[in-house]
Amino acid sequence: MISREQRTPFSEWWWTVDRLLLAAFITLMLTGVVLSLAASPSVATRIGLDPFHFFHRHVLFLLPSIVVMIGVSFLSPRQVRRSALIVFAISIVLVVATLLFGPEVKGARRWITILGVNIQASESLKPAFVVLVAWLFAESARRPEMPATSMALVLLGMLITLLVLEPDFGQTMLMLTVWGALFFI
């Protein structure tokens, strides 16, 4: 058993992490594995792949995602904000690279291949954008003299411009909705 008296990083994490949210994430991950196992064999067979091709890929990408999730949960709020800023900057560069070098599929450029892995850069942009905008809105409430709301609006404009150029209407509407919700909260 893990005691509250222990002061190891793991025990500190265990007593401060939102265990209900962690259980919900793990449940969603396991549900995804089951659904992938149920739905993907027929699709894989139809396009001439091994019946469990998509299942194996799902599990292969799930393992590092669990490590990242646990690793991020060890970060302090300050480290999360800094990490979000770095991820946002890298993602913006990747989205621009996608627009310049990504293959066009049905009139859209949304994916880029890096080291043999197809990446949709706007996916990593979403959580980083949410953290940055929430941080800016919190700062504007804490320090009214800081133009944080204007900075959040500039980030939104830059992001929406890039998403419209891809074009990705779904991501664009999602980012607008999230920004609006954060603004009003």
PDB file of C-alpha atoms in Angstrom:
ATOM      1  CA  MET A   1       0.000   0.000   0.000  1.00  0.00           C
ATOM      2  CA  ILE A   2       1.146   3.546  -0.672  1.00  0.00           C
ATOM      3  CA  SER A   3       1.320   5.640   2.473  1.00  0.00           C
ATOM      4  CA  ARG A   4       0.714   9.387   2.638  1.00  0.00           C
ATOM      5  CA  GLU A   5       3.803   9.625   4.836  1.00  0.00           C
ATOM      6  CA  GLN A   6       6.110   8.537   2.018  1.00  0.00           C
ATOM      7  CA  ARG A   7       7.562  11.439   0.050  1.00  0.00           C
ATOM      8  CA  THR A   8       8.542   9.690  -3.167  1.00  0.00           C
ATOM      9  CA  PRO A   9       7.543  11.148  -6.527  1.00  0.00           C
ATOM     10  CA  PHE A  10       5.210   8.200  -7.122  1.00  0.00           C
ATOM     11  CA  SER A  11       3.453   8.550  -3.766  1.00  0.00           C
ATOM     12  CA  GLU A  12       3.098  12.314  -4.265  1.00  0.00           C
ATOM     13  CA  TRP A  13       1.604  11.608  -7.699  1.00  0.00           C
ATOM     14  CA  TRP A  14      -0.742   8.923  -6.402  1.00  0.00           C
ATOM     15  CA  TRP A  15      -2.237  11.156  -3.705  1.00  0.00           C
ATOM     16  CA  THR A  16      -2.640  14.185  -5.984  1.00  0.00           C
ATOM     17  CA  VAL A  17      -3.741  12.651  -9.288  1.00  0.00           C
ATOM     18  CA  ASP A  18      -7.442  12.627 -10.128  1.00  0.00           C
ATOM     19  CA  ARG A  19      -7.966   8.867  -9.912  1.00  0.00           C
ATOM     20  CA  LEU A  20     -11.530   9.036 -11.218  1.00  0.00           C
ATOM     21  CA  LEU A  21     -10.342  10.835 -14.345  1.00  0.00           C
ATOM     22  CA  LEU A  22      -7.460   8.373 -14.700  1.00  0.00           C
ATOM     23  CA  ALA A  23      -9.939   5.476 -14.479  1.00  0.00           C
ATOM     24  CA  ALA A  24     -12.135   7.153 -17.109  1.00  0.00           C
ATOM     25  CA  PHE A  25      -9.134   7.492 -19.462  1.00  0.00           C
ATOM     26  CA  ILE A  26      -8.172   3.859 -18.986  1.00  0.00           C
ATOM     27  CA  THR A  27     -11.784   2.796 -19.570  1.00  0.00           C
ATOM     28  CA  LEU A  28     -11.896   4.810 -22.799  1.00  0.00           C
ATOM     29  CA  MET A  29      -8.610   3.274 -23.933  1.00  0.00           C
ATOM     30  CA  LEU A  30      -9.815  -0.267 -23.243  1.00  0.00           C
ATOM     31  CA  THR A  31     -13.120   0.473 -24.982  1.00  0.00           C
ATOM     32  CA  GLY A  32     -11.154   1.694 -28.007  1.00  0.00           C
ATOM     33  CA  VAL A  33      -9.123  -1.521 -28.043  1.00  0.00           C
ATOM     34  CA  VAL A  34     -12.291  -3.641 -27.910  1.00  0.00           C
ATOM     35  CA  LEU A  35     -14.013  -1.590 -30.617  1.00  0.00           C
ATOM     36  CA  SER A  36     -10.889  -1.717 -32.775  1.00  0.00           C
ATOM     37  CA  LEU A  37     -10.800  -5.479 -32.371  1.00  0.00           C
ATOM     38  CA  ALA A  38     -14.481  -5.721 -33.280  1.00  0.00           C
ATOM     39  CA  ALA A  39     -14.655  -3.318 -36.224  1.00  0.00           C
ATOM     40  CA  SER A  40     -11.306  -3.349 -37.997  1.00  0.00           C
ATOM     41  CA  PRO A  41     -10.865  -6.966 -39.228  1.00  0.00           C
ATOM     42  CA  SER A  42     -13.521  -6.687 -41.910  1.00  0.00           C
ATOM     43  CA  VAL A  43     -12.131  -3.373 -43.173  1.00  0.00           C
ATOM     44  CA  ALA A  44      -8.551  -4.677 -43.191  1.00  0.00           C
ATOM     45  CA  THR A  45      -9.562  -7.826 -45.050  1.00  0.00           C
ATOM     46  CA  ARG A  46     -11.520  -5.806 -47.608  1.00  0.00           C
ATOM     47  CA  ILE A  47      -8.460  -3.711 -48.501  1.00  0.00           C
ATOM     48  CA  GLY A  48      -6.109  -6.706 -48.556  1.00  0.00           C
ATOM     49  CA  LEU A  49      -4.356  -6.370 -45.196  1.00  0.00           C
ATOM     50  CA  ASP A  50      -3.915  -8.746 -42.287  1.00  0.00           C
ATOM     51  CA  PRO A  51      -7.284  -8.913 -40.449  1.00  0.00           C
ATOM     52  CA  PHE A  52      -5.730  -7.537 -37.260  1.00  0.00           C
ATOM     53  CA  HIS A  53      -3.600  -4.865 -38.955  1.00  0.00           C
ATOM     54  CA  PHE A  54      -5.543  -1.900 -37.539  1.00  0.00           C
ATOM     55  CA  PHE A  55      -5.871  -3.531 -34.129  1.00  0.00           C
ATOM     56  CA  HIS A  56      -2.103  -4.034 -33.909  1.00  0.00           C
ATOM     57  CA  ARG A  57      -1.474  -0.422 -34.981  1.00  0.00           C
ATOM     58  CA  HIS A  58      -3.998   0.789 -32.411  1.00  0.00           C
ATOM     59  CA  VAL A  59      -2.276  -1.093 -29.597  1.00  0.00           C
ATOM     60  CA  LEU A  60       1.174  -0.068 -30.871  1.00  0.00           C
ATOM     61  CA  PHE A  61       0.256   3.627 -30.635  1.00  0.00           C
ATOM     62  CA  LEU A  62      -1.687   3.153 -27.411  1.00  0.00           C
ATOM     63  CA  LEU A  63       1.354   2.032 -25.420  1.00  0.00           C
ATOM     64  CA  PRO A  64       3.415   5.228 -25.901  1.00  0.00           C
ATOM     65  CA  SER A  65       0.290   7.318 -25.382  1.00  0.00           C
ATOM     66  CA  ILE A  66      -0.171   5.759 -21.923  1.00  0.00           C
ATOM     67  CA  VAL A  67       3.444   6.593 -21.091  1.00  0.00           C
ATOM     68  CA  VAL A  68       2.929  10.195 -22.247  1.00  0.00           C
ATOM     69  CA  MET A  69      -0.327  10.484 -20.279  1.00  0.00           C
ATOM     70  CA  ILE A  70       1.271   9.247 -17.061  1.00  0.00           C
ATOM     71  CA  GLY A  71       4.366  11.373 -17.676  1.00  0.00           C
ATOM     72  CA  VAL A  72       2.333  14.546 -18.198  1.00  0.00           C
ATOM     73  CA  SER A  73       0.351  13.849 -15.027  1.00  0.00           C
ATOM     74  CA  PHE A  74       3.634  14.136 -13.088  1.00  0.00           C
ATOM     75  CA  LEU A  75       4.186  17.707 -14.336  1.00  0.00           C
ATOM     76  CA  SER A  76       3.433  20.775 -12.274  1.00  0.00           C
ATOM     77  CA  PRO A  77       0.981  23.341 -13.685  1.00  0.00           C
ATOM     78  CA  ARG A  78       3.924  25.574 -14.608  1.00  0.00           C
ATOM     79  CA  GLN A  79       5.621  22.717 -16.484  1.00  0.00           C
ATOM     80  CA  VAL A  80       2.347  21.926 -18.261  1.00  0.00           C
ATOM     81  CA  ARG A  81       2.071  25.527 -19.480  1.00  0.00           C
ATOM     82  CA  ARG A  82       5.665  25.525 -20.696  1.00  0.00           C
ATOM     83  CA  SER A  83       5.213  22.170 -22.402  1.00  0.00           C
ATOM     84  CA  ALA A  84       2.028  23.423 -24.072  1.00  0.00           C
ATOM     85  CA  LEU A  85       3.920  26.425 -25.430  1.00  0.00           C
ATOM     86  CA  ILE A  86       6.633  24.172 -26.888  1.00  0.00           C
ATOM     87  CA  VAL A  87       4.110  21.699 -28.347  1.00  0.00           C
ATOM     88  CA  PHE A  88       2.100  24.595 -29.811  1.00  0.00           C
ATOM     89  CA  ALA A  89       5.178  26.080 -31.521  1.00  0.00           C
ATOM     90  CA  ILE A  90       6.273  22.709 -32.921  1.00  0.00           C
ATOM     91  CA  SER A  91       2.731  21.952 -34.084  1.00  0.00           C
ATOM     92  CA  ILE A  92       2.447  25.307 -35.865  1.00  0.00           C
ATOM     93  CA  VAL A  93       5.700  24.549 -37.709  1.00  0.00           C
ATOM     94  CA  LEU A  94       4.366  21.080 -38.622  1.00  0.00           C
ATOM     95  CA  VAL A  95       1.050  22.503 -39.865  1.00  0.00           C
ATOM     96  CA  VAL A  96       2.922  24.972 -42.085  1.00  0.00           C
ATOM     97  CA  ALA A  97       5.143  22.117 -43.317  1.00  0.00           C
ATOM     98  CA  THR A  98       2.017  20.098 -44.035  1.00  0.00           C
ATOM     99  CA  LEU A  99       0.599  22.937 -46.112  1.00  0.00           C
ATOM    100  CA  LEU A 100       3.862  23.202 -48.064  1.00  0.00           C
ATOM    101  CA  PHE A 101       4.943  19.563 -48.394  1.00  0.00           C
ATOM    102  CA  GLY A 102       2.014  17.334 -47.402  1.00  0.00           C
ATOM    103  CA  PRO A 103       0.254  15.261 -50.033  1.00  0.00           C
ATOM    104  CA  GLU A 104      -3.062  16.583 -51.297  1.00  0.00           C
ATOM    105  CA  VAL A 105      -5.904  14.133 -50.711  1.00  0.00           C
ATOM    106  CA  LYS A 106      -9.335  15.100 -52.049  1.00  0.00           C
ATOM    107  CA  GLY A 107      -8.372  18.772 -52.113  1.00  0.00           C
ATOM    108  CA  ALA A 108      -6.979  18.935 -48.569  1.00  0.00           C
ATOM    109  CA  ARG A 109      -3.487  18.851 -47.079  1.00  0.00           C
ATOM    110  CA  ARG A 110      -3.835  17.565 -43.517  1.00  0.00           C
ATOM    111  CA  TRP A 111      -1.200  14.873 -43.101  1.00  0.00           C
ATOM    112  CA  ILE A 112       2.582  14.821 -43.230  1.00  0.00           C
ATOM    113  CA  THR A 113       4.848  11.787 -43.100  1.00  0.00           C
ATOM    114  CA  ILE A 114       7.721  11.996 -40.619  1.00  0.00           C
ATOM    115  CA  LEU A 115      10.011   8.978 -40.190  1.00  0.00           C
ATOM    116  CA  GLY A 116       7.467   6.738 -41.900  1.00  0.00           C
ATOM    117  CA  VAL A 117       4.600   7.799 -39.631  1.00  0.00           C
ATOM    118  CA  ASN A 118       1.681   9.856 -40.924  1.00  0.00           C
ATOM    119  CA  ILE A 119       0.995  12.763 -38.571  1.00  0.00           C
ATOM    120  CA  GLN A 120      -1.931  15.153 -38.490  1.00  0.00           C
ATOM    121  CA  ALA A 121      -0.233  18.115 -36.818  1.00  0.00           C
ATOM    122  CA  SER A 122      -3.504  19.815 -35.958  1.00  0.00           C
ATOM    123  CA  GLU A 123      -4.231  16.987 -33.502  1.00  0.00           C
ATOM    124  CA  SER A 124      -1.301  17.903 -31.249  1.00  0.00           C
ATOM    125  CA  LEU A 125      -2.185  21.551 -31.727  1.00  0.00           C
ATOM    126  CA  LYS A 126      -5.579  21.141 -30.013  1.00  0.00           C
ATOM    127  CA  PRO A 127      -4.527  20.331 -26.426  1.00  0.00           C
ATOM    128  CA  ALA A 128      -1.650  22.830 -26.554  1.00  0.00           C
ATOM    129  CA  PHE A 129      -4.011  25.546 -27.815  1.00  0.00           C
ATOM    130  CA  VAL A 130      -6.525  24.841 -25.039  1.00  0.00           C
ATOM    131  CA  VAL A 131      -3.871  25.038 -22.310  1.00  0.00           C
ATOM    132  CA  LEU A 132      -2.344  28.232 -23.727  1.00  0.00           C
ATOM    133  CA  VAL A 133      -5.662  30.021 -24.174  1.00  0.00           C
ATOM    134  CA  ALA A 134      -6.856  28.989 -20.692  1.00  0.00           C
ATOM    135  CA  TRP A 135      -3.555  30.259 -19.302  1.00  0.00           C
ATOM    136  CA  LEU A 136      -3.930  33.574 -21.135  1.00  0.00           C
ATOM    137  CA  PHE A 137      -7.511  34.047 -19.935  1.00  0.00           C
ATOM    138  CA  ALA A 138      -6.463  33.234 -16.352  1.00  0.00           C
ATOM    139  CA  GLU A 139      -3.640  35.768 -16.606  1.00  0.00           C
ATOM    140  CA  SER A 140      -5.994  38.449 -17.954  1.00  0.00           C
ATOM    141  CA  ALA A 141      -8.244  37.938 -14.921  1.00  0.00           C
ATOM    142  CA  ARG A 142      -5.286  38.006 -12.547  1.00  0.00           C
ATOM    143  CA  ARG A 143      -3.461  40.931 -14.171  1.00  0.00           C
ATOM    144  CA  PRO A 144      -5.891  43.195 -16.069  1.00  0.00           C
ATOM    145  CA  GLU A 145      -3.077  45.350 -17.486  1.00  0.00           C
ATOM    146  CA  MET A 146      -1.752  42.371 -19.477  1.00  0.00           C
ATOM    147  CA  PRO A 147      -3.218  42.112 -23.014  1.00  0.00           C
ATOM    148  CA  ALA A 148      -3.776  38.373 -22.583  1.00  0.00           C
ATOM    149  CA  THR A 149      -7.249  38.331 -24.159  1.00  0.00           C
ATOM    150  CA  SER A 150      -5.874  40.068 -27.232  1.00  0.00           C
ATOM    151  CA  MET A 151      -3.031  37.556 -27.352  1.00  0.00           C
ATOM    152  CA  ALA A 152      -5.542  34.689 -27.146  1.00  0.00           C
ATOM    153  CA  LEU A 153      -7.482  36.256 -30.013  1.00  0.00           C
ATOM    154  CA  VAL A 154      -4.287  36.482 -32.099  1.00  0.00           C
ATOM    155  CA  LEU A 155      -3.554  32.796 -31.387  1.00  0.00           C
ATOM    156  CA  LEU A 156      -7.096  31.927 -32.456  1.00  0.00           C
ATOM    157  CA  GLY A 157      -6.780  33.934 -35.663  1.00  0.00           C
ATOM    158  CA  MET A 158      -3.452  32.310 -36.534  1.00  0.00           C
ATOM    159  CA  LEU A 159      -4.796  28.834 -35.828  1.00  0.00           C
ATOM    160  CA  ILE A 160      -8.031  29.341 -37.753  1.00  0.00           C
ATOM    161  CA  THR A 161      -6.134  30.737 -40.734  1.00  0.00           C
ATOM    162  CA  LEU A 162      -3.924  27.650 -40.886  1.00  0.00           C
ATOM    163  CA  LEU A 163      -6.871  25.274 -40.486  1.00  0.00           C
ATOM    164  CA  VAL A 164      -8.864  27.028 -43.225  1.00  0.00           C
ATOM    165  CA  LEU A 165      -5.865  26.769 -45.561  1.00  0.00           C
ATOM    166  CA  GLU A 166      -5.693  22.974 -45.070  1.00  0.00           C
ATOM    167  CA  PRO A 167      -8.937  23.070 -45.295  1.00  0.00           C
ATOM    168  CA  ASP A 168     -10.291  21.363 -42.193  1.00  0.00           C
ATOM    169  CA  PHE A 169     -13.763  22.650 -41.377  1.00  0.00           C
ATOM    170  CA  GLY A 170     -14.321  20.260 -38.455  1.00  0.00           C
ATOM    171  CA  GLN A 171     -11.134  21.285 -36.616  1.00  0.00           C
ATOM    172  CA  THR A 172     -11.875  24.942 -37.353  1.00  0.00           C
ATOM    173  CA  MET A 173     -15.334  24.762 -35.798  1.00  0.00           C
ATOM    174  CA  LEU A 174     -13.995  22.777 -32.838  1.00  0.00           C
ATOM    175  CA  MET A 175     -11.275  25.361 -32.123  1.00  0.00           C
ATOM    176  CA  LEU A 176     -13.753  28.248 -32.430  1.00  0.00           C
ATOM    177  CA  THR A 177     -16.167  26.517 -30.058  1.00  0.00           C
ATOM    178  CA  VAL A 178     -13.453  25.703 -27.515  1.00  0.00           C
ATOM    179  CA  TRP A 179     -12.061  29.251 -27.635  1.00  0.00           C
ATOM    180  CA  GLY A 180     -15.565  30.692 -27.161  1.00  0.00           C
ATOM    181  CA  ALA A 181     -16.283  28.356 -24.247  1.00  0.00           C
ATOM    182  CA  LEU A 182     -13.002  29.269 -22.550  1.00  0.00           C
ATOM    183  CA  PHE A 183     -13.672  32.954 -23.130  1.00  0.00           C
ATOM    184  CA  PHE A 184     -17.087  32.825 -21.492  1.00  0.00           C
ATOM    185  CA  ILE A 185     -15.987  30.583 -18.627  1.00  0.00           C
TER     186      ILE A 185
END
